[in-house]
mmCIF file of C-alpha atoms in Angstrom:
data_model
loop_
_atom_site.group_PDB
_atom_site.id
_atom_site.type_symbol
_atom_site.label_atom_id
_atom_site.label_comp_id
_atom_site.label_asym_id
_atom_site.label_seq_id
_atom_site.Cartn_x
_atom_site.Cartn_y
_atom_site.Cartn_z
ATOM 1 C CA MET A 1 -17.458 8.819 -0.422
ATOM 2 C CA ILE A 2 -13.570 8.374 -1.240
ATOM 3 C CA ARG A 3 -11.069 11.196 -0.283
ATOM 4 C CA ALA A 4 -7.758 11.877 0.111
ATOM 5 C CA ALA A 5 -6.555 10.846 3.957
ATOM 6 C CA THR A 6 -5.690 13.528 6.199
ATOM 7 C CA GLU A 7 -3.677 13.886 9.386
ATOM 8 C CA ASN A 8 -6.651 13.393 11.439
ATOM 9 C CA ASP A 9 -7.281 9.939 9.800
ATOM 10 C CA VAL A 10 -3.876 8.592 11.179
ATOM 11 C CA PRO A 11 -5.295 6.889 14.005
ATOM 12 C CA GLU A 12 -8.117 5.223 12.056
ATOM 13 C CA ILE A 13 -5.527 4.110 9.282
ATOM 14 C CA ARG A 14 -3.447 2.637 11.993
ATOM 15 C CA ALA A 15 -6.329 0.623 13.379
ATOM 16 C CA MET A 16 -7.388 -0.484 9.905
ATOM 17 C CA ILE A 17 -3.856 -1.657 9.205
ATOM 18 C CA ARG A 18 -3.799 -3.648 12.366
ATOM 19 C CA GLU A 19 -7.117 -5.181 11.428
ATOM 20 C CA LEU A 20 -5.678 -6.103 7.842
ATOM 21 C CA ALA A 21 -2.631 -7.668 9.686
ATOM 22 C CA ALA A 22 -5.074 -9.730 11.716
ATOM 23 C CA TYR A 23 -7.194 -10.655 8.676
ATOM 24 C CA GLU A 24 -3.705 -11.664 6.878
ATOM 25 C CA ARG A 25 -2.810 -13.949 9.953
ATOM 26 C CA ALA A 26 0.261 -11.669 10.811
ATOM 27 C CA VAL A 27 -0.937 -9.090 13.390
ATOM 28 C CA GLU A 28 2.570 -9.252 15.074
ATOM 29 C CA GLN A 29 4.294 -7.729 12.179
ATOM 30 C CA ALA A 30 2.076 -4.685 11.948
ATOM 31 C CA ARG A 31 4.165 -2.405 14.223
ATOM 32 C CA ALA A 32 3.866 0.740 12.562
ATOM 33 C CA THR A 33 3.285 3.901 15.042
ATOM 34 C CA GLU A 34 0.939 6.618 14.439
ATOM 35 C CA GLU A 35 3.785 8.897 14.555
ATOM 36 C CA GLN A 36 5.724 6.653 11.754
ATOM 37 C CA LEU A 37 2.547 6.955 9.624
ATOM 38 C CA ARG A 38 2.055 10.693 10.133
ATOM 39 C CA GLU A 39 5.469 11.073 8.956
ATOM 40 C CA ALA A 40 5.357 8.645 6.168
ATOM 41 C CA LEU A 41 2.041 10.306 4.807
ATOM 42 C CA PHE A 42 2.203 13.962 5.806
ATOM 43 C CA GLY A 43 6.001 14.679 6.700
ATOM 44 C CA ASP A 44 8.284 16.924 4.567
ATOM 45 C CA ARG A 45 8.986 13.964 2.004
ATOM 46 C CA PRO A 46 5.948 11.895 1.659
ATOM 47 C CA ALA A 47 6.824 7.895 1.433
ATOM 48 C CA ALA A 48 3.290 7.107 0.673
ATOM 49 C CA TYR A 49 -0.141 8.473 -0.033
ATOM 50 C CA ALA A 50 -3.594 7.110 1.394
ATOM 51 C CA LEU A 51 -7.201 7.522 0.391
ATOM 52 C CA THR A 52 -10.253 6.842 2.623
ATOM 53 C CA ALA A 53 -13.649 5.421 2.032
ATOM 54 C CA GLU A 54 -16.398 6.750 4.127
ATOM 55 C CA ASP A 55 -19.879 5.296 4.548
ATOM 56 C CA ASP A 56 -22.237 7.678 2.768
ATOM 57 C CA THR A 57 -24.814 7.626 5.455
ATOM 58 C CA THR A 58 -22.904 7.671 8.710
ATOM 59 C CA GLY A 59 -19.500 9.288 7.461
ATOM 60 C CA GLU A 60 -17.624 6.463 9.288
ATOM 61 C CA VAL A 61 -14.380 5.540 7.833
ATOM 62 C CA VAL A 62 -14.682 2.079 6.470
ATOM 63 C CA GLY A 63 -11.730 1.252 4.477
ATOM 64 C CA TYR A 64 -8.551 2.861 3.029
ATOM 65 C CA ALA A 65 -5.918 2.449 0.411
ATOM 66 C CA LEU A 66 -2.212 3.182 0.850
ATOM 67 C CA TRP A 67 -0.063 3.470 -2.425
ATOM 68 C CA PHE A 68 3.276 4.824 -3.452
ATOM 69 C CA PRO A 69 5.133 5.510 -6.919
ATOM 70 C CA LEU A 70 7.573 3.365 -8.698
ATOM 71 C CA PHE A 71 9.666 3.727 -11.657
ATOM 72 C CA SER A 72 9.690 1.291 -14.580
ATOM 73 C CA THR A 73 13.031 1.317 -16.658
ATOM 74 C CA TRP A 74 11.164 -0.387 -19.365
ATOM 75 C CA THR A 75 8.393 2.121 -19.831
ATOM 76 C CA GLY A 76 10.489 5.071 -18.806
ATOM 77 C CA THR A 77 7.406 6.257 -16.719
ATOM 78 C CA ARG A 78 5.961 6.254 -13.165
ATOM 79 C CA SER A 79 3.731 3.278 -12.000
ATOM 80 C CA MET A 80 1.834 2.936 -8.789
ATOM 81 C CA HIS A 81 2.166 0.036 -6.056
ATOM 82 C CA LEU A 82 -0.873 -0.528 -3.970
ATOM 83 C CA GLU A 83 0.487 -1.712 -0.443
ATOM 84 C CA ASP A 84 -2.628 -1.877 1.301
ATOM 85 C CA LEU A 85 -6.370 -2.006 0.318
ATOM 86 C CA TYR A 86 -8.688 -2.671 3.186
ATOM 87 C CA VAL A 87 -12.439 -2.654 3.755
ATOM 88 C CA ARG A 88 -13.979 -3.292 7.142
ATOM 89 C CA PRO A 89 -15.889 -6.371 7.349
ATOM 90 C CA GLN A 90 -19.318 -4.491 8.080
ATOM 91 C CA ALA A 91 -18.814 -2.444 4.804
ATOM 92 C CA ARG A 92 -17.766 -5.283 2.447
ATOM 93 C CA GLY A 93 -19.996 -5.652 -0.607
ATOM 94 C CA GLY A 94 -20.964 -2.212 -0.619
ATOM 95 C CA GLY A 95 -18.718 -1.000 -3.293
ATOM 96 C CA HIS A 96 -15.930 0.669 -1.122
ATOM 97 C CA GLY A 97 -13.095 -1.459 -2.335
ATOM 98 C CA ARG A 98 -14.127 -1.064 -6.047
ATOM 99 C CA ALA A 99 -14.610 2.742 -5.591
ATOM 100 C CA LEU A 100 -10.876 2.991 -3.819
ATOM 101 C CA LEU A 101 -9.375 0.986 -6.920
ATOM 102 C CA ALA A 102 -11.123 3.103 -9.347
ATOM 103 C CA ALA A 103 -9.884 6.440 -7.775
ATOM 104 C CA LEU A 104 -6.628 5.126 -7.902
ATOM 105 C CA ALA A 105 -6.822 3.969 -11.265
ATOM 106 C CA ALA A 106 -7.904 7.520 -12.187
ATOM 107 C CA HIS A 107 -5.107 8.896 -10.628
ATOM 108 C CA CYS A 108 -2.803 6.476 -12.695
ATOM 109 C CA VAL A 109 -4.399 7.562 -15.898
ATOM 110 C CA ARG A 110 -4.405 11.513 -14.998
ATOM 111 C CA SER A 111 -0.675 11.137 -14.004
ATOM 112 C CA GLY A 112 0.683 8.983 -16.961
ATOM 113 C CA PHE A 113 1.397 5.994 -15.006
ATOM 114 C CA GLU A 114 1.435 2.882 -17.128
ATOM 115 C CA ARG A 115 1.239 0.261 -14.442
ATOM 116 C CA PHE A 116 -1.055 -0.122 -11.240
ATOM 117 C CA GLU A 117 0.174 -3.102 -9.078
ATOM 118 C CA TRP A 118 -0.396 -4.990 -5.880
ATOM 119 C CA TRP A 119 -0.152 -8.382 -4.246
ATOM 120 C CA VAL A 120 -2.601 -10.562 -3.051
ATOM 121 C CA LEU A 121 -2.436 -13.707 -0.882
ATOM 122 C CA ASP A 122 -3.218 -16.805 -2.757
ATOM 123 C CA TRP A 123 -5.760 -17.806 -0.160
ATOM 124 C CA ASN A 124 -7.685 -14.390 -0.276
ATOM 125 C CA GLU A 125 -10.482 -15.732 -2.519
ATOM 126 C CA PRO A 126 -12.762 -12.548 -2.221
ATOM 127 C CA ALA A 127 -9.882 -10.183 -3.277
ATOM 128 C CA ILE A 128 -8.948 -12.337 -5.985
ATOM 129 C CA GLY A 129 -12.539 -12.322 -7.282
ATOM 130 C CA LEU A 130 -12.933 -8.708 -7.317
ATOM 131 C CA TYR A 131 -9.391 -8.414 -8.865
ATOM 132 C CA LYS A 132 -10.161 -10.771 -11.703
ATOM 133 C CA SER A 133 -13.634 -9.075 -12.362
ATOM 134 C CA LEU A 134 -11.705 -5.766 -12.808
ATOM 135 C CA GLY A 135 -9.451 -7.505 -15.487
ATOM 136 C CA ALA A 136 -6.406 -7.737 -13.351
ATOM 137 C CA ASP A 137 -3.484 -9.860 -14.761
ATOM 138 C CA PHE A 138 -2.011 -12.351 -12.295
ATOM 139 C CA LEU A 139 1.651 -12.760 -12.953
ATOM 140 C CA ASP A 140 2.594 -15.897 -11.803
ATOM 141 C CA GLU A 141 6.027 -16.150 -13.282
ATOM 142 C CA TRP A 142 7.164 -13.262 -11.101
ATOM 143 C CA ARG A 143 8.072 -14.259 -7.186
ATOM 144 C CA VAL A 144 8.208 -11.619 -4.312
ATOM 145 C CA CYS A 145 11.776 -11.383 -2.733
ATOM 146 C CA ARG A 146 12.474 -9.997 0.526
ATOM 147 C CA LEU A 147 15.432 -9.411 2.575
ATOM 148 C CA THR A 148 14.849 -8.543 6.368
ATOM 149 C CA GLY A 149 16.505 -9.098 9.800
ATOM 150 C CA GLU A 150 19.923 -10.716 9.699
ATOM 151 C CA PRO A 151 20.180 -11.439 6.143
ATOM 152 C CA LEU A 152 19.553 -7.681 5.547
ATOM 153 C CA ARG A 153 22.212 -6.803 7.960
ATOM 154 C CA ASP A 154 24.506 -9.252 6.575
ATOM 155 C CA LEU A 155 24.195 -8.050 2.989
ATOM 156 C CA ALA A 156 24.359 -4.282 4.075
ATOM 157 C CA ALA A 157 27.400 -5.131 5.957
ATOM 158 C CA GLN A 158 29.062 -5.888 2.362
ATOM 159 C CA GLY A 159 27.977 -2.626 0.490
ATOM 160 C CA THR A 160 30.082 0.350 0.492
ATOM 161 C CA ALA A 161 28.451 2.996 -2.054
ATOM 162 C CA ARG A 162 25.299 4.978 -1.085
ATOM 163 C CA PRO A 163 22.654 4.579 -3.567
ATOM 164 C CA HIS A 164 21.911 8.682 -3.394
ATOM 165 C CA PRO A 165 22.876 11.239 -0.862
ATOM 166 C CA ASP A 166 21.347 11.373 2.312
ATOM 167 C CA PRO A 167 18.595 14.178 3.061
ATOM 168 C CA ASP A 168 21.655 16.422 4.485
ATOM 169 C CA GLY A 169 23.587 16.450 1.510
ATOM 170 C CA THR A 170 26.003 13.702 2.538
ATOM 171 C CA PRO A 171 27.086 11.521 -0.316
#
């Protein structure tokens, strides 16, 4: 069963985030706390949304998908970025990943989102195989860019304008 995550799912989602990070060989980077996730998913201004996959027999949460909306200046529409898709090892091959993706694709169509995008590590052959079977395009000409730590702080020190007002209305 695929369903919208609830606040009660936060501990399980956090655990699966750490499991995913371990699978992706970067567990030390998975620092999000339950409090941060609760605020991001269920606070006054959600930053992201999540679905969970439950085992039909046991009701155990065996996977999740976490996504957030994007905006395309080219199409003038929102799109979806899938940040995480994870199914626990014991439940893989049971159709949970495909069902999570199908639920998200249905949301995209209902909401008028023209794009549904995500990243995949180049060595994750099982995931790549699934995505190819769905007809996903692989955008080899695009590169992911990221600023973190000192380079982010250095560039920020050069900025003066705020991109939009802070929540308290400060410009």
